[in-house]
Amino acid sequence: MPKNPNLILTGPDLAALLCSRVCHDVISPVGAICNGLELLDEGGADEDALDLIRTSAQNASVRLKFARLAFGASGSVGASIDTGEAEKAAKDFAAAEKKTEVSWSGPRAIIPKNRVKLLLNLFMVAYSAIPRGGSIDVVLEKPETDAKFSLTVKGRMLRLPPKFVELCNGTAEELADAHTIQPYYTVLLSEECGMELRHVVNDDNIVFIAEIPTA
C-alpha cells in the first residue's frame, strides 16, 4: 500500500487522466497546423502558412517525445533509460516554448525507467513554477545508486505549485483531475522509486529535490 493517502486512483482512472493530459498538451500545436493548412487552402501568404505549420509540427513532435519518456512505457516494462535522453527531451521541450533556459549537470547513466520518469515529471513541476519563463538548473548526483535530483528554478512570477505541495504532504482534499494528474503522477513515481520529494523556497529561487532517503 502507498504511504501517501492521496494516491488512491485506480489504474484505469490514472491511465485516462494521463491520456487527457497528453491530449491537452498537443492539441494547441495540432490546431495551429490545421490553421496553417486552412491559410494555404484560402490562398493566404504561403510563407507565413508554411512557417506556422513548420513551427507547430516541431512543437507537437517535441511534446510527444517528452510525453513518451515522462508518461509512456518507453520500451518494455522494467527497462532502463539513458539520462542523456531525458536531458535532450527536457531541453528540446524548453527550447520549443522559447521562454526558459535549461542547464543540466551530473553523470550520464543508464538507470531504471521510473527514475527517469520521476526526473522528467519533477522537471514539469519545476517548469510550472515559472509560468512567465526563467531558468531551470538540473543537477544529478549518483543517479545509479543513492540518487539525488535537484532542480533549481528562477524567474518572474516565481511560485510554488500549491497542488504539488498538497499532494506531497498527503493533504489534498480533492481527487486528482486532468489539471492535477501530472503532480499526482510525480508523487506516485517517487513512491515507486523509493525516493522522497521535498522543496526549498529561497528569496530568488525554489529548489525541487527527489532523493533516496538516508538511513
Tab-separated table of C-alpha atoms in Angstrom:
chain	number	residue	atom	x	y	z
A	1	MET	CA	0.000	0.000	0.000
A	2	PRO	CA	1.263	3.506	-0.774
A	3	LYS	CA	2.285	5.630	2.197
A	4	ASN	CA	0.713	8.796	0.786
A	5	PRO	CA	-3.053	8.799	1.493
A	6	ASN	CA	-3.781	10.844	-1.644
A	7	LEU	CA	-2.546	8.121	-4.013
A	8	ILE	CA	-5.874	6.359	-4.423
A	9	LEU	CA	-6.604	6.458	-8.162
A	10	THR	CA	-7.372	3.135	-9.833
A	11	GLY	CA	-5.284	2.011	-12.792
A	12	PRO	CA	-7.991	2.840	-15.382
A	13	ASP	CA	-8.591	6.307	-13.886
A	14	LEU	CA	-4.856	7.045	-13.799
A	15	ALA	CA	-4.460	5.977	-17.430
A	16	ALA	CA	-7.472	8.029	-18.530
A	17	LEU	CA	-6.265	11.198	-16.803
A	18	LEU	CA	-2.713	10.830	-18.145
A	19	CYS	CA	-4.116	10.402	-21.671
A	20	SER	CA	-6.203	13.529	-21.146
A	21	ARG	CA	-3.088	15.416	-20.062
A	22	VAL	CA	-1.114	14.345	-23.141
A	23	CYS	CA	-4.005	15.313	-25.438
A	24	HIS	CA	-4.220	18.707	-23.732
A	25	ASP	CA	-0.515	19.301	-24.316
A	26	VAL	CA	-0.589	18.529	-28.048
A	27	ILE	CA	-3.984	19.921	-29.058
A	28	SER	CA	-2.687	23.505	-29.334
A	29	PRO	CA	0.160	22.834	-31.827
A	30	VAL	CA	-2.005	20.392	-33.790
A	31	GLY	CA	-4.731	23.034	-34.007
A	32	ALA	CA	-2.149	25.541	-35.252
A	33	ILE	CA	-1.122	23.095	-38.001
A	34	CYS	CA	-4.760	22.931	-39.094
A	35	ASN	CA	-4.926	26.738	-39.140
A	36	GLY	CA	-1.822	26.848	-41.349
A	37	LEU	CA	-3.362	24.378	-43.778
A	38	GLU	CA	-6.527	26.488	-43.921
A	39	LEU	CA	-4.410	29.526	-44.807
A	40	LEU	CA	-2.883	27.591	-47.698
A	41	ASP	CA	-6.332	26.450	-48.890
A	42	GLU	CA	-7.587	30.027	-48.837
A	43	GLY	CA	-4.624	31.228	-50.878
A	44	GLY	CA	-3.047	33.090	-47.980
A	45	ALA	CA	0.600	34.000	-47.719
A	46	ASP	CA	2.336	30.707	-48.450
A	47	GLU	CA	5.477	31.505	-46.484
A	48	ASP	CA	3.538	32.570	-43.376
A	49	ALA	CA	1.390	29.452	-43.537
A	50	LEU	CA	4.384	27.181	-44.013
A	51	ASP	CA	6.216	28.836	-41.104
A	52	LEU	CA	3.187	28.262	-38.878
A	53	ILE	CA	2.914	24.623	-39.936
A	54	ARG	CA	6.644	24.027	-39.556
A	55	THR	CA	6.863	25.576	-36.072
A	56	SER	CA	3.695	23.882	-34.839
A	57	ALA	CA	4.720	20.481	-36.175
A	58	GLN	CA	8.058	20.753	-34.373
A	59	ASN	CA	6.306	21.799	-31.170
A	60	ALA	CA	3.900	18.849	-31.356
A	61	SER	CA	6.754	16.428	-32.044
A	62	VAL	CA	8.773	17.710	-29.078
A	63	ARG	CA	5.793	17.431	-26.743
A	64	LEU	CA	5.015	13.880	-27.862
A	65	LYS	CA	8.631	12.762	-27.470
A	66	PHE	CA	8.707	14.250	-23.976
A	67	ALA	CA	5.403	12.570	-23.075
A	68	ARG	CA	6.671	9.215	-24.343
A	69	LEU	CA	9.528	9.320	-21.829
A	70	ALA	CA	7.661	11.025	-18.973
A	71	PHE	CA	4.378	9.110	-19.121
A	72	GLY	CA	4.764	6.199	-21.542
A	73	ALA	CA	6.310	2.758	-21.431
A	74	SER	CA	9.379	3.807	-23.454
A	75	GLY	CA	10.163	0.196	-24.295
A	76	SER	CA	9.460	-2.939	-22.313
A	77	VAL	CA	8.266	-2.954	-18.722
A	78	GLY	CA	11.172	-2.665	-16.312
A	79	ALA	CA	13.549	-1.293	-18.936
A	80	SER	CA	16.322	1.185	-18.177
A	81	ILE	CA	16.818	4.549	-19.903
A	82	ASP	CA	19.840	6.730	-20.604
A	83	THR	CA	19.648	10.000	-18.661
A	84	GLY	CA	21.013	11.644	-21.806
A	85	GLU	CA	17.619	11.019	-23.417
A	86	ALA	CA	15.914	12.781	-20.525
A	87	GLU	CA	18.277	15.732	-20.862
A	88	LYS	CA	17.553	16.079	-24.579
A	89	ALA	CA	13.792	15.781	-24.041
A	90	ALA	CA	13.802	18.456	-21.330
A	91	LYS	CA	15.997	20.885	-23.285
A	92	ASP	CA	14.016	20.391	-26.504
A	93	PHE	CA	10.752	20.964	-24.630
A	94	ALA	CA	12.001	24.239	-23.157
A	95	ALA	CA	13.522	25.341	-26.488
A	96	ALA	CA	10.187	24.816	-28.255
A	97	GLU	CA	8.452	27.013	-25.666
A	98	LYS	CA	11.168	29.696	-26.083
A	99	LYS	CA	10.828	31.142	-22.590
A	100	THR	CA	13.013	29.041	-20.274
A	101	GLU	CA	16.714	28.201	-20.283
A	102	VAL	CA	17.723	24.736	-19.066
A	103	SER	CA	21.160	23.775	-17.741
A	104	TRP	CA	21.979	20.159	-16.913
A	105	SER	CA	24.888	18.671	-14.989
A	106	GLY	CA	25.837	15.379	-13.417
A	107	PRO	CA	26.980	11.960	-14.622
A	108	ARG	CA	25.257	10.429	-17.615
A	109	ALA	CA	23.981	6.952	-16.747
A	110	ILE	CA	21.532	4.240	-17.708
A	111	ILE	CA	19.082	3.987	-14.836
A	112	PRO	CA	15.703	2.379	-14.078
A	113	LYS	CA	12.930	3.778	-16.215
A	114	ASN	CA	10.822	5.022	-13.314
A	115	ARG	CA	13.699	7.174	-12.052
A	116	VAL	CA	13.889	8.867	-15.439
A	117	LYS	CA	10.110	9.322	-15.465
A	118	LEU	CA	10.300	10.832	-11.975
A	119	LEU	CA	13.078	13.189	-13.097
A	120	LEU	CA	11.088	14.411	-16.110
A	121	ASN	CA	7.870	14.792	-14.136
A	122	LEU	CA	9.707	16.751	-11.466
A	123	PHE	CA	11.041	18.883	-14.332
A	124	MET	CA	7.435	19.606	-15.337
A	125	VAL	CA	6.574	20.567	-11.759
A	126	ALA	CA	9.581	22.903	-11.712
A	127	TYR	CA	8.574	24.281	-15.121
A	128	SER	CA	5.112	25.135	-13.792
A	129	ALA	CA	6.727	27.194	-11.017
A	130	ILE	CA	7.868	29.820	-13.558
A	131	PRO	CA	4.820	30.494	-15.784
A	132	ARG	CA	6.454	33.597	-17.310
A	133	GLY	CA	9.708	31.770	-18.020
A	134	GLY	CA	13.138	31.835	-16.456
A	135	SER	CA	15.746	29.166	-15.874
A	136	ILE	CA	15.916	25.609	-14.578
A	137	ASP	CA	19.210	24.162	-13.363
A	138	VAL	CA	19.095	20.352	-13.193
A	139	VAL	CA	21.734	18.526	-11.130
A	140	LEU	CA	22.022	14.731	-10.951
A	141	GLU	CA	24.007	13.084	-8.176
A	142	LYS	CA	24.741	9.344	-8.054
A	143	PRO	CA	21.866	8.523	-10.421
A	144	GLU	CA	22.666	4.793	-10.491
A	145	THR	CA	22.813	4.271	-6.721
A	146	ASP	CA	21.833	6.727	-3.952
A	147	ALA	CA	20.239	9.049	-6.455
A	148	LYS	CA	19.504	12.706	-5.814
A	149	PHE	CA	17.897	15.028	-8.351
A	150	SER	CA	17.910	18.778	-7.655
A	151	LEU	CA	16.093	21.269	-9.873
A	152	THR	CA	16.577	24.962	-9.109
A	153	VAL	CA	14.165	27.382	-10.769
A	154	LYS	CA	14.460	31.142	-11.127
A	155	GLY	CA	12.198	33.536	-12.983
A	156	ARG	CA	9.459	36.129	-12.942
A	157	MET	CA	6.278	35.298	-11.025
A	158	LEU	CA	8.104	32.513	-9.207
A	159	ARG	CA	5.541	30.412	-7.371
A	160	LEU	CA	5.296	27.107	-5.545
A	161	PRO	CA	2.676	24.892	-7.272
A	162	PRO	CA	0.056	24.540	-4.488
A	163	LYS	CA	-1.430	21.237	-5.634
A	164	PHE	CA	2.032	19.675	-5.738
A	165	VAL	CA	2.649	20.688	-2.132
A	166	GLU	CA	-0.720	19.306	-1.014
A	167	LEU	CA	-0.142	16.027	-2.814
A	168	CYS	CA	3.360	15.668	-1.381
A	169	ASN	CA	2.029	16.268	2.109
A	170	GLY	CA	-0.944	13.957	1.616
A	171	THR	CA	-3.331	16.815	2.421
A	172	ALA	CA	-5.106	17.272	-0.934
A	173	GLU	CA	-8.849	17.499	-0.304
A	174	GLU	CA	-9.951	16.765	-3.870
A	175	LEU	CA	-9.285	13.816	-6.142
A	176	ALA	CA	-6.790	14.339	-8.956
A	177	ASP	CA	-8.210	15.587	-12.242
A	178	ALA	CA	-6.796	16.378	-15.681
A	179	HIS	CA	-5.187	19.552	-14.285
A	180	THR	CA	-3.502	17.933	-11.279
A	181	ILE	CA	-2.706	14.472	-12.656
A	182	GLN	CA	0.874	15.432	-13.555
A	183	PRO	CA	1.945	16.379	-9.995
A	184	TYR	CA	-0.068	13.387	-8.739
A	185	TYR	CA	1.928	11.122	-11.054
A	186	THR	CA	5.164	12.724	-9.832
A	187	VAL	CA	4.327	11.816	-6.238
A	188	LEU	CA	3.273	8.311	-7.298
A	189	LEU	CA	6.572	7.783	-9.117
A	190	SER	CA	8.533	8.934	-6.079
A	191	GLU	CA	6.768	6.253	-4.037
A	192	GLU	CA	7.523	3.625	-6.682
A	193	CYS	CA	11.190	4.638	-6.775
A	194	GLY	CA	11.574	4.835	-3.017
A	195	MET	CA	12.645	8.478	-3.301
A	196	GLU	CA	11.498	11.341	-1.109
A	197	LEU	CA	10.269	14.628	-2.526
A	198	ARG	CA	10.923	17.961	-0.863
A	199	HIS	CA	11.366	21.588	-1.815
A	200	VAL	CA	13.241	24.602	-0.503
A	201	VAL	CA	11.898	28.128	-1.056
A	202	ASN	CA	14.523	30.881	-1.147
A	203	ASP	CA	14.256	34.606	-1.863
A	204	ASP	CA	15.043	34.276	-5.565
A	205	ASN	CA	14.620	30.583	-6.355
A	206	ILE	CA	12.871	27.336	-5.488
A	207	VAL	CA	14.723	24.028	-5.328
A	208	PHE	CA	12.777	20.841	-6.030
A	209	ILE	CA	14.510	17.695	-4.788
A	210	ALA	CA	13.969	13.952	-5.177
A	211	GLU	CA	16.383	11.718	-3.299
A	212	ILE	CA	16.919	8.285	-1.835
A	213	PRO	CA	16.443	8.751	1.926
A	214	THR	CA	19.447	8.176	4.120
A	215	ALA	CA	19.252	5.519	6.790
